[in-house]
Amino acid sequence: MEQLDQTLAAIAAAETPDAVETLRVAALGKQGWVSALLKTLGSMSPEERQTRGPAIQAAREAVTAAIATRKGALESAALEARLAAERIDLSLPAPDAPRGSVHPVSQVMDELAEIFADLGFAVASGPEIEDDWHNFTALNMPETHPARAMHDTFYFPDHDDAGRSMLLRTHTSPVQIRTMLAQGAPLRIIAPGRVYRSDSDATHTPMFHQIEGLVIDKGIHLGHLKWTLETFLKAFFEREDIVLRLRPSYFPFTEPSVEVDVGFTLVAGKRVVGGDGDAPGGGWMEVLGSGMVNRHVIAAGGLDPDEWQGFAFGTGVDRLAMLKYGMDDLRAFFDGDHRWLSHYGFAALDVPTLSGGVGVRP
Ligand code: DAH
C-alpha cells in the first residue's frame, strides 16, 4: 500500500504535534483515506473481504501506532527543552529581597516575657476596650476618686448591658482584677499590652504600651517585691550594677505604694542605666510604680484579703525600650517609617533567650 508507506514516512518526519494531528485527520478522520478503505469492506463479497480486510485493518493499526510514537517523542522533546530552559542556578546569590524587622516594642515584650517566665510568671491579657469597673472601681478608684481625672480617659458614648461606662483602658492594671476573678490564687502573672490616654507630645502618645505584674500568695511582703524588681531589671539591662531606690508614693490600688528609681551614670552626656545614682556624675530615674496590693483590690478580685497578700507593679514598655536601646522620641515608635524600623528593629530570628542574651544586638 503505497499510501500507507507515504503516511508513515510523513508521520515519522513530522516536526510538531500539530503536523502529526493533520496527518492523523488525513488518514483516520471521517474523510480520511483509511476510513474510506474501511467503508469499502461493507460492499465486498465475503471472499474479497477475507483477503483485503486484514490488510486494511493492519494499515489502520500501523497508522495509529506511528502517530502515538511520534506524538510521544515530540512531547518528551518539548518537556526536555522546557526543563533545560527553566533550570535555576542555585549557586547564584539570592536576590536582594526587602526584609522586615521586629519592632523594638515587640522585642522588649518578648524579652520581658522571657525574663519573667524564668521567675515562674505566666503571661495574662485582658481587653483594650474595658468598662470603668475593671479599669477604675475595682482598683479602688470609685467614681469620685480624683485619680480618675489624671488618666485622660477616652470614653465611649454608650454603656454596656450592666450600665457600666465603656472606655479604652488607661493602664494594664485591670488585668489584675480579671486574672484574680478568672484564676483565683496563688498567682504570678505579667500582662503586657496597649493602653490609651488622651495625651500627645515627644514623650506621650495616645496609645502606648505597659506591662503589669501581679503576685498573689500567702505571706508575700515588700522584700519579695524588691528582690523581684531587682532581678528583673538586672536581667533586662544585662548589668549586675543596677541600684534601686524605693520611694514612698501613692497609688489607689497599692498600700503601701512605692515608686522605683534606678541609678544612672552620665556617659558622654547620655544617661546609662547602672551604678549608684548618688555617686558623683550619677542620678536617679523613675522606672516603675509598685506596691503591696490594696486589700480592697484583693477583695474585688474575689479573694479574702486576710488570707492572701501580694505585690503589683506597672511600667511603660516603650520607655523601657527607649532606655535600653537609646531612642529619644516616642512618636517615632508609631510612625511606621521603614528607615527607623530598619535602624532600630531586630532580625526575626533574634529571639530573646536568657542563655543567648535577652536583648543583644547581633
Ligand atoms: N497603673 C499605673 C499607671 O498606669 C502603674 C502602676 C503603678 C501599676 C503601681 C501597678 C502598681 O500595678 O502597683 O500609672
mmCIF file of C-alpha atoms and ligand atoms in Angstrom:
data_model
loop_
_atom_site.group_PDB
_atom_site.id
_atom_site.type_symbol
_atom_site.label_atom_id
_atom_site.label_comp_id
_atom_site.label_asym_id
_atom_site.label_seq_id
_atom_site.Cartn_x
_atom_site.Cartn_y
_atom_site.Cartn_z
ATOM 1 C CA MET A 1 0.000 0.000 0.000
ATOM 2 C CA GLU A 2 1.822 3.000 -1.299
ATOM 3 C CA GLN A 3 -0.397 5.456 0.578
ATOM 4 C CA LEU A 4 0.461 3.720 3.859
ATOM 5 C CA ASP A 5 4.208 3.996 3.266
ATOM 6 C CA GLN A 6 3.850 7.687 2.458
ATOM 7 C CA THR A 7 1.741 8.359 5.537
ATOM 8 C CA LEU A 8 4.134 6.501 7.840
ATOM 9 C CA ALA A 9 7.104 8.387 6.393
ATOM 10 C CA ALA A 10 5.302 11.715 6.793
ATOM 11 C CA ILE A 11 4.407 10.937 10.411
ATOM 12 C CA ALA A 12 7.974 9.964 11.225
ATOM 13 C CA ALA A 13 9.182 13.235 9.692
ATOM 14 C CA ALA A 14 6.538 15.481 11.322
ATOM 15 C CA GLU A 15 8.171 18.200 13.387
ATOM 16 C CA THR A 16 5.287 19.390 15.556
ATOM 17 C CA PRO A 17 2.274 17.857 17.341
ATOM 18 C CA ASP A 18 0.067 19.962 15.024
ATOM 19 C CA ALA A 19 1.630 18.412 11.943
ATOM 20 C CA VAL A 20 1.045 14.921 13.382
ATOM 21 C CA GLU A 21 -2.563 15.836 14.057
ATOM 22 C CA THR A 22 -3.085 16.981 10.439
ATOM 23 C CA LEU A 23 -1.711 13.626 9.216
ATOM 24 C CA ARG A 24 -3.966 11.754 11.631
ATOM 25 C CA VAL A 25 -7.050 13.542 10.287
ATOM 26 C CA ALA A 26 -5.958 12.891 6.711
ATOM 27 C CA ALA A 27 -5.690 9.150 7.420
ATOM 28 C CA LEU A 28 -8.069 8.256 10.246
ATOM 29 C CA GLY A 29 -10.503 11.216 10.257
ATOM 30 C CA LYS A 30 -14.048 10.857 8.858
ATOM 31 C CA GLN A 31 -12.879 11.841 5.368
ATOM 32 C CA GLY A 32 -9.503 10.109 5.804
ATOM 33 C CA TRP A 33 -8.186 7.570 3.370
ATOM 34 C CA VAL A 34 -8.048 4.718 5.935
ATOM 35 C CA SER A 35 -11.661 5.404 6.934
ATOM 36 C CA ALA A 36 -12.638 5.374 3.260
ATOM 37 C CA LEU A 37 -10.976 1.963 2.814
ATOM 38 C CA LEU A 38 -12.733 0.636 5.915
ATOM 39 C CA LYS A 39 -16.067 1.720 4.434
ATOM 40 C CA THR A 40 -15.396 -0.328 1.275
ATOM 41 C CA LEU A 41 -15.370 -3.521 3.379
ATOM 42 C CA GLY A 42 -19.203 -3.401 3.667
ATOM 43 C CA SER A 43 -19.771 -3.709 -0.069
ATOM 44 C CA MET A 44 -17.240 -6.535 -0.602
ATOM 45 C CA SER A 45 -18.032 -10.157 -1.104
ATOM 46 C CA PRO A 46 -17.074 -12.372 1.842
ATOM 47 C CA GLU A 47 -14.063 -13.806 -0.038
ATOM 48 C CA GLU A 48 -12.797 -10.430 -1.066
ATOM 49 C CA ARG A 49 -13.259 -9.156 2.482
ATOM 50 C CA GLN A 50 -11.211 -12.072 3.749
ATOM 51 C CA THR A 51 -8.284 -11.222 1.553
ATOM 52 C CA ARG A 52 -8.429 -7.421 1.695
ATOM 53 C CA GLY A 53 -9.798 -6.949 5.237
ATOM 54 C CA PRO A 54 -6.679 -7.854 7.251
ATOM 55 C CA ALA A 55 -4.501 -5.518 5.156
ATOM 56 C CA ILE A 56 -6.868 -2.593 5.708
ATOM 57 C CA GLN A 57 -7.074 -3.268 9.483
ATOM 58 C CA ALA A 58 -3.283 -3.597 9.596
ATOM 59 C CA ALA A 59 -2.928 -0.235 7.842
ATOM 60 C CA ARG A 60 -5.231 1.388 10.433
ATOM 61 C CA GLU A 61 -3.248 -0.095 13.307
ATOM 62 C CA ALA A 62 0.088 0.876 11.756
ATOM 63 C CA VAL A 63 -1.001 4.491 11.310
ATOM 64 C CA THR A 64 -2.444 4.665 14.872
ATOM 65 C CA ALA A 65 0.763 3.252 16.354
ATOM 66 C CA ALA A 66 3.014 5.550 14.307
ATOM 67 C CA ILE A 67 1.015 8.590 15.439
ATOM 68 C CA ALA A 68 1.272 7.608 19.138
ATOM 69 C CA THR A 69 5.019 7.019 18.835
ATOM 70 C CA ARG A 70 5.671 10.308 17.061
ATOM 71 C CA LYS A 71 3.475 12.317 19.445
ATOM 72 C CA GLY A 72 5.230 10.784 22.456
ATOM 73 C CA ALA A 73 8.648 11.595 21.027
ATOM 74 C CA LEU A 74 7.679 15.188 20.233
ATOM 75 C CA GLU A 75 6.159 15.708 23.713
ATOM 76 C CA SER A 76 9.178 14.407 25.574
ATOM 77 C CA ALA A 77 11.449 16.543 23.413
ATOM 78 C CA ALA A 78 9.307 19.586 24.298
ATOM 79 C CA LEU A 79 9.494 18.690 28.015
ATOM 80 C CA GLU A 80 13.270 18.318 27.809
ATOM 81 C CA ALA A 81 13.541 21.719 26.178
ATOM 82 C CA ARG A 82 11.357 23.325 28.851
ATOM 83 C CA LEU A 83 13.299 21.718 31.696
ATOM 84 C CA ALA A 84 16.553 22.954 30.191
ATOM 85 C CA ALA A 85 15.150 26.490 29.814
ATOM 86 C CA GLU A 86 13.625 26.639 33.311
ATOM 87 C CA ARG A 87 16.627 25.360 35.202
ATOM 88 C CA ILE A 88 17.726 27.657 38.050
ATOM 89 C CA ASP A 89 21.275 28.044 39.183
ATOM 90 C CA LEU A 90 21.240 27.518 42.929
ATOM 91 C CA SER A 91 24.794 28.719 43.216
ATOM 92 C CA LEU A 92 23.738 32.276 42.273
ATOM 93 C CA PRO A 93 23.372 34.744 45.190
ATOM 94 C CA ALA A 94 19.764 35.245 46.416
ATOM 95 C CA PRO A 95 18.042 38.367 45.086
ATOM 96 C CA ASP A 96 18.084 41.383 47.394
ATOM 97 C CA ALA A 97 14.526 40.998 48.715
ATOM 98 C CA PRO A 98 13.165 43.572 51.177
ATOM 99 C CA ARG A 99 13.435 42.263 54.723
ATOM 100 C CA GLY A 100 11.091 43.017 57.619
ATOM 101 C CA SER A 101 12.267 43.521 61.183
ATOM 102 C CA VAL A 102 10.840 43.044 64.662
ATOM 103 C CA HIS A 103 9.690 46.331 66.240
ATOM 104 C CA PRO A 104 11.609 47.258 69.429
ATOM 105 C CA VAL A 105 8.331 47.210 71.410
ATOM 106 C CA SER A 106 7.656 43.610 70.342
ATOM 107 C CA GLN A 107 11.258 42.705 71.044
ATOM 108 C CA VAL A 108 11.161 44.222 74.548
ATOM 109 C CA MET A 109 7.849 42.483 75.300
ATOM 110 C CA ASP A 110 9.454 39.187 74.275
ATOM 111 C CA GLU A 111 12.446 39.973 76.482
ATOM 112 C CA LEU A 112 10.147 40.693 79.450
ATOM 113 C CA ALA A 113 8.143 37.510 78.902
ATOM 114 C CA GLU A 114 11.392 35.525 78.801
ATOM 115 C CA ILE A 115 12.765 37.100 81.979
ATOM 116 C CA PHE A 116 9.538 36.657 83.944
ATOM 117 C CA ALA A 117 8.909 33.144 82.617
ATOM 118 C CA ASP A 118 12.212 32.226 84.230
ATOM 119 C CA LEU A 119 10.844 33.578 87.539
ATOM 120 C CA GLY A 120 7.693 31.488 87.188
ATOM 121 C CA PHE A 121 5.347 34.171 85.819
ATOM 122 C CA ALA A 122 2.703 33.367 83.190
ATOM 123 C CA VAL A 123 1.538 35.897 80.602
ATOM 124 C CA ALA A 124 -2.048 37.137 81.077
ATOM 125 C CA SER A 125 -4.133 39.506 78.988
ATOM 126 C CA GLY A 126 -7.354 41.499 79.035
ATOM 127 C CA PRO A 127 -9.447 43.573 76.619
ATOM 128 C CA GLU A 128 -8.337 47.005 75.400
ATOM 129 C CA ILE A 129 -11.993 48.102 75.401
ATOM 130 C CA GLU A 130 -12.743 47.978 79.122
ATOM 131 C CA ASP A 131 -15.525 49.012 81.450
ATOM 132 C CA ASP A 132 -14.986 51.548 84.214
ATOM 133 C CA TRP A 133 -15.488 48.943 86.943
ATOM 134 C CA HIS A 134 -12.431 46.898 85.903
ATOM 135 C CA ASN A 135 -10.366 49.946 84.895
ATOM 136 C CA PHE A 136 -11.138 52.075 87.981
ATOM 137 C CA THR A 137 -13.673 50.976 90.591
ATOM 138 C CA ALA A 138 -12.259 47.515 91.279
ATOM 139 C CA LEU A 139 -8.816 49.090 91.538
ATOM 140 C CA ASN A 140 -10.004 51.177 94.474
ATOM 141 C CA MET A 141 -10.838 54.220 92.396
ATOM 142 C CA PRO A 142 -14.535 54.899 92.977
ATOM 143 C CA GLU A 143 -16.353 57.329 90.700
ATOM 144 C CA THR A 144 -15.491 60.384 92.744
ATOM 145 C CA HIS A 145 -11.812 59.462 93.077
ATOM 146 C CA PRO A 146 -9.532 62.301 91.910
ATOM 147 C CA ALA A 147 -7.054 59.804 90.357
ATOM 148 C CA ARG A 148 -9.650 59.101 87.652
ATOM 149 C CA ALA A 149 -9.257 62.631 86.351
ATOM 150 C CA MET A 150 -5.482 62.140 85.996
ATOM 151 C CA HIS A 151 -5.928 59.375 83.442
ATOM 152 C CA ASP A 152 -7.251 61.475 80.488
ATOM 153 C CA THR A 153 -9.585 58.649 79.596
ATOM 154 C CA PHE A 154 -11.123 58.021 76.180
ATOM 155 C CA TYR A 155 -14.763 57.149 76.919
ATOM 156 C CA PHE A 156 -17.239 55.537 74.518
ATOM 157 C CA PRO A 157 -20.641 57.202 74.214
ATOM 158 C CA ASP A 158 -22.535 54.006 75.110
ATOM 159 C CA HIS A 159 -22.701 51.894 78.259
ATOM 160 C CA ASP A 160 -22.549 48.105 78.382
ATOM 161 C CA ASP A 161 -25.532 45.894 79.316
ATOM 162 C CA ALA A 162 -24.682 46.212 83.016
ATOM 163 C CA GLY A 163 -24.838 50.023 82.729
ATOM 164 C CA ARG A 164 -21.067 50.438 83.056
ATOM 165 C CA SER A 165 -19.259 53.180 81.144
ATOM 166 C CA MET A 166 -17.066 51.775 78.401
ATOM 167 C CA LEU A 167 -13.595 53.138 77.755
ATOM 168 C CA LEU A 168 -10.206 52.376 76.267
ATOM 169 C CA ARG A 169 -8.205 51.005 79.162
ATOM 170 C CA THR A 170 -5.862 53.623 80.584
ATOM 171 C CA HIS A 171 -3.489 51.073 82.107
ATOM 172 C CA THR A 172 -2.862 47.316 82.251
ATOM 173 C CA SER A 173 -3.924 47.165 85.916
ATOM 174 C CA PRO A 174 -7.484 45.906 85.135
ATOM 175 C CA VAL A 175 -5.841 42.639 84.057
ATOM 176 C CA GLN A 176 -5.029 42.158 87.782
ATOM 177 C CA ILE A 177 -8.756 42.039 88.555
ATOM 178 C CA ARG A 178 -9.672 39.887 85.559
ATOM 179 C CA THR A 179 -6.969 37.336 86.341
ATOM 180 C CA MET A 180 -7.826 37.074 90.044
ATOM 181 C CA LEU A 181 -11.512 36.593 89.174
ATOM 182 C CA ALA A 182 -10.729 34.016 86.479
ATOM 183 C CA GLN A 183 -7.932 32.061 88.152
ATOM 184 C CA GLY A 184 -8.073 32.677 91.884
ATOM 185 C CA ALA A 185 -4.906 32.416 93.943
ATOM 186 C CA PRO A 186 -1.980 31.844 94.149
ATOM 187 C CA LEU A 187 -0.969 33.827 91.071
ATOM 188 C CA ARG A 188 2.154 35.005 89.338
ATOM 189 C CA ILE A 189 1.466 36.890 86.113
ATOM 190 C CA ILE A 190 2.679 39.624 83.850
ATOM 191 C CA ALA A 191 0.304 41.404 81.478
ATOM 192 C CA PRO A 192 1.900 43.363 78.630
ATOM 193 C CA GLY A 193 -0.327 45.328 76.252
ATOM 194 C CA ARG A 194 -1.613 48.537 74.717
ATOM 195 C CA VAL A 195 -3.128 51.300 76.803
ATOM 196 C CA TYR A 196 -4.698 54.632 75.790
ATOM 197 C CA ARG A 197 -4.724 58.166 77.147
ATOM 198 C CA SER A 198 -5.684 61.442 75.567
ATOM 199 C CA ASP A 199 -2.201 62.930 75.633
ATOM 200 C CA SER A 200 0.396 63.695 72.977
ATOM 201 C CA ASP A 201 3.925 65.165 72.889
ATOM 202 C CA ALA A 202 7.515 63.911 72.482
ATOM 203 C CA THR A 203 7.201 61.548 75.449
ATOM 204 C CA HIS A 204 3.449 60.803 75.320
ATOM 205 C CA THR A 205 1.363 59.193 72.578
ATOM 206 C CA PRO A 206 -2.392 58.471 72.754
ATOM 207 C CA MET A 207 -1.590 54.755 72.540
ATOM 208 C CA PHE A 208 1.382 53.294 74.367
ATOM 209 C CA HIS A 209 2.422 50.033 75.989
ATOM 210 C CA GLN A 210 2.569 48.965 79.598
ATOM 211 C CA ILE A 211 3.424 45.818 81.444
ATOM 212 C CA GLU A 212 1.727 44.862 84.655
ATOM 213 C CA GLY A 213 2.995 42.358 87.191
ATOM 214 C CA LEU A 214 0.982 40.662 89.911
ATOM 215 C CA VAL A 215 1.911 38.122 92.555
ATOM 216 C CA ILE A 216 -0.725 36.815 94.952
ATOM 217 C CA ASP A 217 0.206 34.252 97.567
ATOM 218 C CA LYS A 218 0.400 33.777 101.328
ATOM 219 C CA GLY A 219 2.948 35.739 103.341
ATOM 220 C CA ILE A 220 4.070 37.988 100.485
ATOM 221 C CA HIS A 221 5.903 41.112 101.641
ATOM 222 C CA LEU A 222 7.839 44.111 100.332
ATOM 223 C CA GLY A 223 11.102 42.130 100.318
ATOM 224 C CA HIS A 224 9.680 39.821 97.631
ATOM 225 C CA LEU A 225 8.754 42.869 95.582
ATOM 226 C CA LYS A 226 12.197 44.429 95.862
ATOM 227 C CA TRP A 227 14.046 41.213 95.018
ATOM 228 C CA THR A 228 11.801 40.515 92.012
ATOM 229 C CA LEU A 229 12.216 44.005 90.573
ATOM 230 C CA GLU A 230 15.958 43.983 91.144
ATOM 231 C CA THR A 231 16.324 40.583 89.483
ATOM 232 C CA PHE A 232 14.128 41.688 86.590
ATOM 233 C CA LEU A 233 15.981 44.981 85.994
ATOM 234 C CA LYS A 234 19.396 43.321 86.167
ATOM 235 C CA ALA A 235 18.310 40.742 83.583
ATOM 236 C CA PHE A 236 16.641 43.366 81.389
ATOM 237 C CA PHE A 237 19.547 45.833 81.316
ATOM 238 C CA GLU A 238 22.058 42.968 81.390
ATOM 239 C CA ARG A 239 24.093 44.618 84.137
ATOM 240 C CA GLU A 240 24.893 43.463 87.632
ATOM 241 C CA ASP A 241 25.410 47.015 88.948
ATOM 242 C CA ILE A 242 21.737 48.028 88.904
ATOM 243 C CA VAL A 243 20.935 50.035 92.063
ATOM 244 C CA LEU A 244 17.312 50.624 93.050
ATOM 245 C CA ARG A 245 15.861 53.405 95.160
ATOM 246 C CA LEU A 246 12.391 52.785 96.561
ATOM 247 C CA ARG A 247 10.427 55.959 97.260
ATOM 248 C CA PRO A 248 7.164 56.061 99.204
ATOM 249 C CA SER A 249 4.358 57.085 96.864
ATOM 250 C CA TYR A 250 0.630 56.785 96.325
ATOM 251 C CA PHE A 251 -1.433 54.572 94.029
ATOM 252 C CA PRO A 252 -5.051 53.788 94.882
ATOM 253 C CA PHE A 253 -4.512 50.056 94.177
ATOM 254 C CA THR A 254 -1.475 49.528 96.404
ATOM 255 C CA GLU A 255 -0.785 50.132 100.092
ATOM 256 C CA PRO A 256 1.956 50.921 100.775
ATOM 257 C CA SER A 257 2.910 52.240 97.329
ATOM 258 C CA VAL A 258 6.456 52.530 96.104
ATOM 259 C CA GLU A 259 7.985 54.314 93.149
ATOM 260 C CA VAL A 260 11.154 52.665 91.941
ATOM 261 C CA ASP A 261 14.105 54.628 90.590
ATOM 262 C CA VAL A 262 17.242 53.167 89.019
ATOM 263 C CA GLY A 263 20.620 54.773 89.342
ATOM 264 C CA PHE A 264 22.216 56.029 86.142
ATOM 265 C CA THR A 265 25.610 57.370 85.183
ATOM 266 C CA LEU A 266 26.222 60.091 82.625
ATOM 267 C CA VAL A 267 28.402 58.786 79.799
ATOM 268 C CA ALA A 268 29.270 61.432 77.187
ATOM 269 C CA GLY A 269 26.205 63.409 78.259
ATOM 270 C CA LYS A 270 23.886 60.379 77.909
ATOM 271 C CA ARG A 271 22.155 58.587 80.777
ATOM 272 C CA VAL A 272 23.322 54.984 81.026
ATOM 273 C CA VAL A 273 21.424 52.779 83.461
ATOM 274 C CA GLY A 274 23.656 51.336 86.168
ATOM 275 C CA GLY A 275 25.625 52.442 89.197
ATOM 276 C CA ASP A 276 24.715 54.340 92.349
ATOM 277 C CA GLY A 277 22.586 57.365 91.487
ATOM 278 C CA ASP A 278 24.064 59.245 94.440
ATOM 279 C CA ALA A 279 27.647 58.892 93.155
ATOM 280 C CA PRO A 280 29.216 61.965 91.531
ATOM 281 C CA GLY A 281 28.048 62.243 87.902
ATOM 282 C CA GLY A 282 25.085 59.994 88.628
ATOM 283 C CA GLY A 283 21.365 60.440 89.124
ATOM 284 C CA TRP A 284 18.067 58.628 89.623
ATOM 285 C CA MET A 285 15.434 57.847 87.045
ATOM 286 C CA GLU A 286 11.936 56.600 87.784
ATOM 287 C CA VAL A 287 11.205 53.283 86.059
ATOM 288 C CA LEU A 288 8.308 51.605 87.860
ATOM 289 C CA GLY A 289 5.233 52.054 90.005
ATOM 290 C CA SER A 290 4.567 49.313 92.502
ATOM 291 C CA GLY A 291 3.405 48.331 95.938
ATOM 292 C CA MET A 292 1.597 45.794 98.076
ATOM 293 C CA VAL A 293 -1.826 45.072 96.591
ATOM 294 C CA ASN A 294 -4.524 47.041 98.454
ATOM 295 C CA ARG A 295 -6.981 44.886 100.454
ATOM 296 C CA HIS A 296 -9.895 46.375 98.522
ATOM 297 C CA VAL A 297 -8.339 45.244 95.249
ATOM 298 C CA ILE A 298 -7.807 41.699 96.533
ATOM 299 C CA ALA A 299 -11.447 41.635 97.631
ATOM 300 C CA ALA A 300 -12.608 42.984 94.238
ATOM 301 C CA GLY A 301 -10.670 40.081 92.712
ATOM 302 C CA GLY A 302 -12.874 37.709 94.681
ATOM 303 C CA LEU A 303 -10.220 36.738 97.247
ATOM 304 C CA ASP A 304 -10.071 37.046 101.026
ATOM 305 C CA PRO A 305 -7.522 39.774 101.895
ATOM 306 C CA ASP A 306 -6.952 38.233 105.324
ATOM 307 C CA GLU A 307 -5.764 35.067 103.626
ATOM 308 C CA TRP A 308 -3.987 36.393 100.508
ATOM 309 C CA GLN A 309 -1.429 39.152 100.050
ATOM 310 C CA GLY A 310 0.523 40.239 97.051
ATOM 311 C CA PHE A 311 2.530 42.824 95.251
ATOM 312 C CA ALA A 312 1.989 44.521 91.916
ATOM 313 C CA PHE A 313 3.980 46.699 89.593
ATOM 314 C CA GLY A 314 3.465 48.522 86.344
ATOM 315 C CA THR A 315 5.683 50.315 83.884
ATOM 316 C CA GLY A 316 5.873 51.617 80.330
ATOM 317 C CA VAL A 317 7.266 49.173 77.792
ATOM 318 C CA ASP A 318 8.078 51.932 75.302
ATOM 319 C CA ARG A 319 10.046 53.780 77.964
ATOM 320 C CA LEU A 320 11.980 50.622 78.851
ATOM 321 C CA ALA A 321 12.781 50.175 75.150
ATOM 322 C CA MET A 322 13.957 53.808 74.862
ATOM 323 C CA LEU A 323 16.182 53.455 77.919
ATOM 324 C CA LYS A 324 17.740 50.212 76.783
ATOM 325 C CA TYR A 325 18.171 50.904 73.080
ATOM 326 C CA GLY A 326 18.727 54.670 73.138
ATOM 327 C CA MET A 327 15.803 56.171 71.194
ATOM 328 C CA ASP A 328 14.716 59.609 72.296
ATOM 329 C CA ASP A 329 11.421 60.394 70.535
ATOM 330 C CA LEU A 330 8.480 58.168 71.438
ATOM 331 C CA ARG A 331 6.425 59.349 68.451
ATOM 332 C CA ALA A 332 8.856 57.672 66.023
ATOM 333 C CA PHE A 333 7.812 54.316 67.529
ATOM 334 C CA PHE A 334 4.437 54.573 65.829
ATOM 335 C CA ASP A 335 5.263 56.353 62.549
ATOM 336 C CA GLY A 336 5.985 53.127 60.651
ATOM 337 C CA ASP A 337 8.973 54.761 58.917
ATOM 338 C CA HIS A 338 10.953 51.874 57.470
ATOM 339 C CA ARG A 339 14.283 53.735 57.871
ATOM 340 C CA TRP A 340 13.655 53.961 61.634
ATOM 341 C CA LEU A 341 12.488 50.351 61.709
ATOM 342 C CA SER A 342 15.494 49.027 59.849
ATOM 343 C CA HIS A 343 17.778 51.002 62.161
ATOM 344 C CA TYR A 344 16.150 50.096 65.484
ATOM 345 C CA GLY A 345 14.366 46.858 64.505
ATOM 346 C CA PHE A 346 15.559 43.357 65.279
ATOM 347 C CA ALA A 347 16.138 40.409 62.967
ATOM 348 C CA ALA A 348 13.237 37.993 63.056
ATOM 349 C CA LEU A 349 15.468 35.179 64.248
ATOM 350 C CA ASP A 350 16.977 37.207 67.091
ATOM 351 C CA VAL A 351 14.673 35.607 69.659
ATOM 352 C CA PRO A 352 15.480 36.723 73.213
ATOM 353 C CA THR A 353 16.627 33.898 75.465
ATOM 354 C CA LEU A 354 18.270 34.093 78.864
ATOM 355 C CA SER A 355 21.125 31.892 77.712
ATOM 356 C CA GLY A 356 21.682 33.749 74.438
ATOM 357 C CA GLY A 357 21.149 37.242 75.895
ATOM 358 C CA VAL A 358 17.708 38.785 76.235
ATOM 359 C CA GLY A 359 18.447 41.721 74.022
ATOM 360 C CA VAL A 360 21.831 41.577 72.424
ATOM 361 C CA ARG A 361 22.020 43.272 69.048
ATOM 362 C CA PRO A 362 23.706 40.970 66.521
HETATM 363 N N1 DAH B 1 -1.341 51.603 86.687
HETATM 364 C C1 DAH B 1 -0.317 52.591 86.966
HETATM 365 C C2 DAH B 1 -0.269 53.613 85.850
HETATM 366 O O1 DAH B 1 -0.744 53.368 84.808
HETATM 367 C C3 DAH B 1 1.029 51.909 87.095
HETATM 368 C C4 DAH B 1 1.114 51.057 88.306
HETATM 369 C C5 DAH B 1 1.556 51.580 89.499
HETATM 370 C C6 DAH B 1 0.730 49.724 88.246
HETATM 371 C C7 DAH B 1 1.635 50.804 90.635
HETATM 372 C C8 DAH B 1 0.818 48.919 89.398
HETATM 373 C C9 DAH B 1 1.268 49.481 90.587
HETATM 374 O O2 DAH B 1 0.469 47.639 89.386
HETATM 375 O O3 DAH B 1 1.352 48.688 91.691
HETATM 376 O O4 DAH B 1 0.275 54.649 86.057
#
